[in-house]
Tab-separated table of C-alpha atoms in Angstrom:
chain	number	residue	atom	x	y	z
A	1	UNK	CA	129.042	95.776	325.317
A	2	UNK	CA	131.093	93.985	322.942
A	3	UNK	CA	134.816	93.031	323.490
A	4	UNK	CA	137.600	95.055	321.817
A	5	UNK	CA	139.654	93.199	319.014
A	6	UNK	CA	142.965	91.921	319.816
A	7	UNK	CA	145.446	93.842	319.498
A	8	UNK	CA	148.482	93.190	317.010
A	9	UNK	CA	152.284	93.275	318.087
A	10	UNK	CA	153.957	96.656	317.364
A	11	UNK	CA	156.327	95.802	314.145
A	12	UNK	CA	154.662	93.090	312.523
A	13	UNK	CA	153.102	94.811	309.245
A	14	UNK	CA	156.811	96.287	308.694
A	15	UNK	CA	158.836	93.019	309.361
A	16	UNK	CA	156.066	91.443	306.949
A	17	UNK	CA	156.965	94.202	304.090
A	18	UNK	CA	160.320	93.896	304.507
A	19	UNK	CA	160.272	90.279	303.756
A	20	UNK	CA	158.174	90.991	300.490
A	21	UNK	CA	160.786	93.143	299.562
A	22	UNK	CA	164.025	90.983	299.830
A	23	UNK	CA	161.474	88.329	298.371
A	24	UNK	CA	160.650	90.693	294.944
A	25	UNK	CA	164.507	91.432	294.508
A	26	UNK	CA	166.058	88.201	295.248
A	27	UNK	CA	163.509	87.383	292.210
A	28	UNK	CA	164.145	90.418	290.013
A	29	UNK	CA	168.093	89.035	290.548
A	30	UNK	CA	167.582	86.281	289.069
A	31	UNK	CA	165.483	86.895	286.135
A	32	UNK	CA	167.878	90.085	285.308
A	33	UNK	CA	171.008	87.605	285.517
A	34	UNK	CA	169.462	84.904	283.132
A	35	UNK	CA	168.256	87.815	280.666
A	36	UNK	CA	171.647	89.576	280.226
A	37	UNK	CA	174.034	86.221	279.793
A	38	UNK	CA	177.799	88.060	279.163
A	39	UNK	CA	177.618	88.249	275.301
A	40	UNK	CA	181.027	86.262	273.889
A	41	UNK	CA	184.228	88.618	272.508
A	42	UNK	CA	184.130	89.474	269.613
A	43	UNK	CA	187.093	88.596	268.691
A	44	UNK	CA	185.784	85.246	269.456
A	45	UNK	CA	183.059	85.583	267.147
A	46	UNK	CA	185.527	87.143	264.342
A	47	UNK	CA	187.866	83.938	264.767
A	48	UNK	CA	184.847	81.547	264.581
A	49	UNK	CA	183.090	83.169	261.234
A	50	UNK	CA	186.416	83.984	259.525
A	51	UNK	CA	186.847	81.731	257.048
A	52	UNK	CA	190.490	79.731	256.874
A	53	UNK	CA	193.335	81.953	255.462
A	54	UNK	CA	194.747	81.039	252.537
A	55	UNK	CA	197.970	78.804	251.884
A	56	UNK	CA	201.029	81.349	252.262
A	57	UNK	CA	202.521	81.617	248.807
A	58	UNK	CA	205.766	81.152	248.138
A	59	UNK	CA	208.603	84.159	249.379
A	60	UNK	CA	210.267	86.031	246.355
A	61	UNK	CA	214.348	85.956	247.026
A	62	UNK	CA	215.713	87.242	243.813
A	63	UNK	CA	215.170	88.980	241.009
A	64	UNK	CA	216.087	88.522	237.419
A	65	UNK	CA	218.377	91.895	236.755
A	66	UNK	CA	219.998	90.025	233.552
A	67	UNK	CA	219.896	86.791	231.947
A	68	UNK	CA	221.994	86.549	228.765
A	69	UNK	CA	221.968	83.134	226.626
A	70	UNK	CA	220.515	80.276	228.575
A	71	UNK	CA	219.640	81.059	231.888
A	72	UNK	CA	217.225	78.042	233.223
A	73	UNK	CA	214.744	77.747	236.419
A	74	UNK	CA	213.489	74.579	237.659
A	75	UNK	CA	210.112	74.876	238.320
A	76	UNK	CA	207.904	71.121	238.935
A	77	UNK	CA	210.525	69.256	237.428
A	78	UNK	CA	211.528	70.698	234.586
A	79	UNK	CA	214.220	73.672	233.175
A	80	UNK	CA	212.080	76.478	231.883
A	81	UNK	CA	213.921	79.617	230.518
A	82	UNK	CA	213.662	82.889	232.690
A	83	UNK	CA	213.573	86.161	231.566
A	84	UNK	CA	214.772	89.728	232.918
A	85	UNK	CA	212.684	91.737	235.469
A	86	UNK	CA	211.126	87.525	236.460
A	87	UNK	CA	210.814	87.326	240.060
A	88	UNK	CA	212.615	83.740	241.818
A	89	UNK	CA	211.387	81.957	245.128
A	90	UNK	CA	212.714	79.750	247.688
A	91	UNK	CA	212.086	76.665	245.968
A	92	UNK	CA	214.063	77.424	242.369
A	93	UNK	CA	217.174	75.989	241.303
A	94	UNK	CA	218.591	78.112	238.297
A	95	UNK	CA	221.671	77.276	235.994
A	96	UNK	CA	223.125	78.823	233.152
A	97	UNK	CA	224.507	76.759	230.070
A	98	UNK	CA	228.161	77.398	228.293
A	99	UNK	CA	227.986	81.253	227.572
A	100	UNK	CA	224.991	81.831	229.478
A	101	UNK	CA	225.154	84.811	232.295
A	102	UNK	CA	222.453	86.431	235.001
A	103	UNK	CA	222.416	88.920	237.539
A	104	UNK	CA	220.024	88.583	240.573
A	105	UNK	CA	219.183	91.201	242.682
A	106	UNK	CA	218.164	90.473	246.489
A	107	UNK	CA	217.985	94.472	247.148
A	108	UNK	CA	219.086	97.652	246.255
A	109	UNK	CA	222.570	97.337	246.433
A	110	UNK	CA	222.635	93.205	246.851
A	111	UNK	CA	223.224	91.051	243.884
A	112	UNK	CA	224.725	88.026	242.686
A	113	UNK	CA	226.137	87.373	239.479
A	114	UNK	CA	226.211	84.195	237.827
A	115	UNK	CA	229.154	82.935	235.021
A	116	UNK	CA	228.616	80.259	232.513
A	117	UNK	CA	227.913	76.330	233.553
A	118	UNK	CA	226.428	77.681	237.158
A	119	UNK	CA	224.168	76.079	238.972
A	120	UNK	CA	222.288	77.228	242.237
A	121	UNK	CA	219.288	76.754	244.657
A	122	UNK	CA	217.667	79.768	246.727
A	123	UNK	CA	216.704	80.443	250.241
A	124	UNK	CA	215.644	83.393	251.942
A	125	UNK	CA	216.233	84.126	255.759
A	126	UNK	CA	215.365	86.868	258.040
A	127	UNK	CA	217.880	89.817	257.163
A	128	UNK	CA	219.455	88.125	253.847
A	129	UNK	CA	219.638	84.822	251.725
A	130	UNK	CA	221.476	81.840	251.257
A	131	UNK	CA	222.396	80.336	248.107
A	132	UNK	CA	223.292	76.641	247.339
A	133	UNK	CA	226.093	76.624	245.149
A	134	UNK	CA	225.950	73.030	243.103
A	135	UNK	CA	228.909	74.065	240.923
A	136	UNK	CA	230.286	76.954	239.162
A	137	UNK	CA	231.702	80.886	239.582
A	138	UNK	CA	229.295	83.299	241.627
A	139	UNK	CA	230.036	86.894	242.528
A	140	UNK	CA	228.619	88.290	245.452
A	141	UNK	CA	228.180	92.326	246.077
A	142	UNK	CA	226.743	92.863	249.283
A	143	UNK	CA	225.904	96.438	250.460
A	144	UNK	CA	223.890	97.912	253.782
A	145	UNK	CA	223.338	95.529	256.508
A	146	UNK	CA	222.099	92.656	254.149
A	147	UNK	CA	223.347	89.146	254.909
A	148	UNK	CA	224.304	86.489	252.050
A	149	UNK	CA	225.806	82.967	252.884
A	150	UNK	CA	226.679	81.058	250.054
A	151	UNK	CA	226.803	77.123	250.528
A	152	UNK	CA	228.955	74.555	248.522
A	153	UNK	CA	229.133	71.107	249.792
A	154	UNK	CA	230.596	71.118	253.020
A	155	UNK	CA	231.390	74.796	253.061
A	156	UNK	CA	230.010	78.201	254.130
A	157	UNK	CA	230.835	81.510	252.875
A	158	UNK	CA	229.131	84.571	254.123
A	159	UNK	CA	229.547	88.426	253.911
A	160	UNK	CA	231.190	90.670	257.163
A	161	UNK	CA	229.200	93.732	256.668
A	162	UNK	CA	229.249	95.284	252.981
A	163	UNK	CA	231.577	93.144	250.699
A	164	UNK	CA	232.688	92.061	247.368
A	165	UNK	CA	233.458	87.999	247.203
A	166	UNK	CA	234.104	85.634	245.032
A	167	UNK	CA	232.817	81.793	245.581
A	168	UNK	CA	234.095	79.003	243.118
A	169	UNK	CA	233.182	75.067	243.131
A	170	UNK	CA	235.471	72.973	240.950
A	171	UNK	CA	234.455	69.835	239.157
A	172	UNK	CA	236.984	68.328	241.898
A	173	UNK	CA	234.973	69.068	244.756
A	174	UNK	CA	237.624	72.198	245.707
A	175	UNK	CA	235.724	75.217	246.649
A	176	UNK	CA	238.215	78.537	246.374
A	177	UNK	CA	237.236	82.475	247.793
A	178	UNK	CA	238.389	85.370	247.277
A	179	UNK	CA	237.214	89.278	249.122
A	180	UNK	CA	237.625	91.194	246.635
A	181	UNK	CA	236.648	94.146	249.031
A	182	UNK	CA	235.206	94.375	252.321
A	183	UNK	CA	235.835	90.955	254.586
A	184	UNK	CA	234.429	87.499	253.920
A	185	UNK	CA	233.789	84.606	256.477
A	186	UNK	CA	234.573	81.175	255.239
A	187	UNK	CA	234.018	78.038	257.092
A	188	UNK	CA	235.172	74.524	255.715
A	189	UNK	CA	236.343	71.614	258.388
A	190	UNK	CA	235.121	72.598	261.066
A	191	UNK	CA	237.257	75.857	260.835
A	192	UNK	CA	236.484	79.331	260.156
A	193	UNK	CA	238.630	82.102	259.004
A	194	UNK	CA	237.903	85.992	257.919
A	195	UNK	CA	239.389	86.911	254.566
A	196	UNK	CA	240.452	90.659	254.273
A	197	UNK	CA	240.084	92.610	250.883
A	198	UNK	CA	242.487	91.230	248.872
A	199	UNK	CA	243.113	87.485	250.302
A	200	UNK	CA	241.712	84.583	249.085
A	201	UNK	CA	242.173	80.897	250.617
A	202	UNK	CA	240.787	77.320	249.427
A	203	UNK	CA	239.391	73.621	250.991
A	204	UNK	CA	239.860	70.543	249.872
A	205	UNK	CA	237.022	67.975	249.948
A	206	UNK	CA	236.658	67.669	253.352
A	207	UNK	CA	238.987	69.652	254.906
A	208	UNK	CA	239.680	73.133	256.630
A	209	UNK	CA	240.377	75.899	254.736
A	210	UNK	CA	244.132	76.744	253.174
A	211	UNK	CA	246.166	79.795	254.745
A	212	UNK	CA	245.059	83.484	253.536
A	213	UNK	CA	246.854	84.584	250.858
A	214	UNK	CA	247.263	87.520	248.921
A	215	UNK	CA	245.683	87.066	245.613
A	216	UNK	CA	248.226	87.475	242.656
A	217	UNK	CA	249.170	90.412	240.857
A	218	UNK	CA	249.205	88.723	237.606
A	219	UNK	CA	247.693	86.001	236.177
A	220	UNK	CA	249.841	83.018	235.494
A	221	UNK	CA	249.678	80.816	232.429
A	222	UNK	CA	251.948	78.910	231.128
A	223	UNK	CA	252.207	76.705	227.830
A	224	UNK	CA	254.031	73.443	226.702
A	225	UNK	CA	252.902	73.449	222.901
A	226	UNK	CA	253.540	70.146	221.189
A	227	UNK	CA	256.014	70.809	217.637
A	228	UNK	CA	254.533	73.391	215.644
A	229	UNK	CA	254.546	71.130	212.888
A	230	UNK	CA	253.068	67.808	212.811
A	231	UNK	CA	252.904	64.504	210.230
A	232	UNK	CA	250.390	64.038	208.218
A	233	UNK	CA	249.054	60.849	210.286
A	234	UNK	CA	248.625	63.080	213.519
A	235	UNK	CA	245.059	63.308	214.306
A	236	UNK	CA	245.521	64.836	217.467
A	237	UNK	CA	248.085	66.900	219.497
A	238	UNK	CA	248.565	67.180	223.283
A	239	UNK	CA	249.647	70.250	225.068
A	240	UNK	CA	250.133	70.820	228.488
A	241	UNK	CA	250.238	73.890	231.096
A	242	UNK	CA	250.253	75.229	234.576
A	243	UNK	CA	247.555	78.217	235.888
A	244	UNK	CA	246.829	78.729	239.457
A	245	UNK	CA	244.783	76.241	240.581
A	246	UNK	CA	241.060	78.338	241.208
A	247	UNK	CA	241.479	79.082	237.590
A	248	UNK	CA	238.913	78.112	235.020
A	249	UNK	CA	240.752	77.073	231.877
A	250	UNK	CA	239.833	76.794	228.302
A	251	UNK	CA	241.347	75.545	225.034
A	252	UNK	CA	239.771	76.435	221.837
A	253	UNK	CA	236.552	77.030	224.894
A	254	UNK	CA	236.691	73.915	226.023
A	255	UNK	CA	236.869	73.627	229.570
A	256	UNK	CA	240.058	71.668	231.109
A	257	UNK	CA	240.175	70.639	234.711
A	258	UNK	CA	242.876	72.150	235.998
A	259	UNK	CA	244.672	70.139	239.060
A	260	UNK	CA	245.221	71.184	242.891
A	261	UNK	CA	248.937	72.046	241.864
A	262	UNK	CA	247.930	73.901	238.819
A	263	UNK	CA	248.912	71.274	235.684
A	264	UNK	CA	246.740	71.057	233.217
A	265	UNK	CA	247.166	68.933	230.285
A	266	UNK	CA	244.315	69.107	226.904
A	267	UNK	CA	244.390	67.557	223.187
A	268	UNK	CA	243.186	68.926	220.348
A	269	UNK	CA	242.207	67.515	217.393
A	270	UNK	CA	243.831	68.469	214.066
A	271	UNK	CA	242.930	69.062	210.161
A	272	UNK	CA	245.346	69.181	207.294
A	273	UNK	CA	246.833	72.596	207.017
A	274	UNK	CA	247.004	75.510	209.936
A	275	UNK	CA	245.442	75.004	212.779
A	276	UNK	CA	244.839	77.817	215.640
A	277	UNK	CA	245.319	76.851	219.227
A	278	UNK	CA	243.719	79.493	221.741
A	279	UNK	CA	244.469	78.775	225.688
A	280	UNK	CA	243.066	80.890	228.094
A	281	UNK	CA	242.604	81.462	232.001
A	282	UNK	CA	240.738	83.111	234.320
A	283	UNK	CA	241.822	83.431	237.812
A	284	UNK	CA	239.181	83.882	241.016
A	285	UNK	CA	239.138	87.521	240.262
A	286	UNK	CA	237.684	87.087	237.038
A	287	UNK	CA	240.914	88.505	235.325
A	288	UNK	CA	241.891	86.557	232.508
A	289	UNK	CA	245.360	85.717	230.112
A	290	UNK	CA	245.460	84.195	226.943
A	291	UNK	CA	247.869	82.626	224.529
A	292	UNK	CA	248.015	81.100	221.420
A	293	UNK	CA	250.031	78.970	218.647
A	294	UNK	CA	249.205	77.774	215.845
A	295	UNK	CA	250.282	73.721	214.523
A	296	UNK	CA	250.508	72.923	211.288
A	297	UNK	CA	249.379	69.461	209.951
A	298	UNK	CA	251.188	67.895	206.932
A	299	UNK	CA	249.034	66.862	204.148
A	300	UNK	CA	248.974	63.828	202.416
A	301	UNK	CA	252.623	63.054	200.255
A	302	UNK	CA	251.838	62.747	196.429
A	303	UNK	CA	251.107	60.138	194.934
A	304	UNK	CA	253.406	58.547	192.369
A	305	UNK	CA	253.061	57.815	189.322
A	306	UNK	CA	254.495	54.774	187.104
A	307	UNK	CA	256.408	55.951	184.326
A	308	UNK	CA	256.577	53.222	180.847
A	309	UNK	CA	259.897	52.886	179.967
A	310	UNK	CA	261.117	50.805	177.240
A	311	UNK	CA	264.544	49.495	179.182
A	312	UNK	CA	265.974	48.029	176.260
A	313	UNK	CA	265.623	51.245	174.618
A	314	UNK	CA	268.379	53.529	174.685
């Protein structure tokens, strides 16, 4: 009779399936983790085939509202004449010549306007603009809760909520304001001051800005006139004057400085016979007074000419 196999251990088949198991996922892991790699964002993937965006062009400040006689950009070095409805950036400088005038619009409501022999750069910040007054009369009407600071040398002037200002820089170096309506900040010195409506005030090259005073009622001009009547040999004749001292004056529209204590002195030239003589001021406001005289200019005396006598003769 044969012997009986030997008998196995109760639990070894199922330990060895078990281990087969763990064996077949451990593997199925690992091949499922390699296959399904996180995939990159795709905003990743947008940034990296995007292509480069372009240069940012240049901001628009102002626009060209109004631009009588000739009203000039700089653009790449060189004046170029602009036109109404034209739009201006950040990197123009714009003047007007002797009777040349422009309105520029920041908003609805926001302008600038720009009198004769002006000259300007532009800026454009958050909220507002700045403007870089070289020289010359601008007029500032501010409305909503737009901001506009106006530079001159040294100086800052810059709306208080809506306003109506006034912003001149003399051939002297003197800037002058005025708030017409609505308050104005002006700093000069290292001082600062708020203008009411009504009160305008003035600095010096270099220093703080003068008291606030009420801005005139009228505007005052007065004339020396040299003798209404003048030799023949005059070629010239000299006349002198007083005008408040942010005035611009003119004589026969020529422009004459006009001193920090309001003198001005001028010479015109003269021809034989009448000759008309037109002064005229305009104060911050933009109000204006005139007078004139005219000089008369002696012509030539007449010549003489040698009678032939006969002496002897009676």
């Amino acid at each position: 009779m044969s012997p009986a196999p030997p008998s196995r251990k109760p639990g070894t088949a199922a330990l060895v399936a078990v281990a087969a198991l763990a064996v077949a996922a451990i593997v199925s892991r690992r091949t499922l983790n390699r296959s399904e790699a996180p995939a990159a964002p795709a905003e990743s993937l947008a940034q990296i085939a995007a292509p480069s965006p372009p240069a940012p062009r240049e901001e628009a400040t102002f626009q060209v509202t109004s631009a009588t006689g000739t009203v000039e950009a700089q653009r790449a070095g060189q004046w170029v004449p602009i036109k109404d409805g034209e739009m201006l950036t950040r990197t123009d400088v714009v003047r007007t010549a002797a009777g040349g005038h422009a309105v520029l619009r920041l908003s609805a409501g926001t302008e600038i306007e720009l009198r004769e022999r002006v000259e300007i750069g532009l800026d454009r910040l958050a909220g507002g603009a700045t403007v870089d007054l070289r020289h010359g009369k601008v007029v500032a009407h501010v409305s909503g809760t737009d901001g506009l600071e106006i530079t001159s040398r040294d100086t800052r002037t810059a709306n208080e909520g809506p306003a109506h200002f006034v912003v001149l820089s003399d051939e002297r170096g003197r800037v002058s304001v005025a708030a017409l309506s609505g308050k104005t900040k002006f700093t000069a010195g290292g001082k600062s001051l708020t203008l009411p409506a009504g009160s305008q005030s003035a600095s010096e090259p270099g220093a703080a800005p003068s008291d606030p005073e009420r801005i005139p009622e009228e505007v005052l001009l007065e004339v020396v006139w040299p003798a209404a009547e003048q030799r023949h040999g005059a070629m010239e004749a000299a006349l002198q004057g007083r005008a408040a001292a942010s005035s611009l004056v003119t004589v026969n529209g020529a422009r004459t400085p006009v001193g920090a204590d309001g003198h001005f002195t001028a010479t015109v030239p003269l021809r034989t016979g009448k000759n008309s003589i037109d002064v005229a001021a305009e104060d911050l406001s933009g109000r204006s007074r005139q007078a004139s005289a005219t000089l008369v200019r002696r012509g030539p005396p007449p010549a003489l000419t040698p009678e032939a006598r006969d002496l002897w003769k009676k």
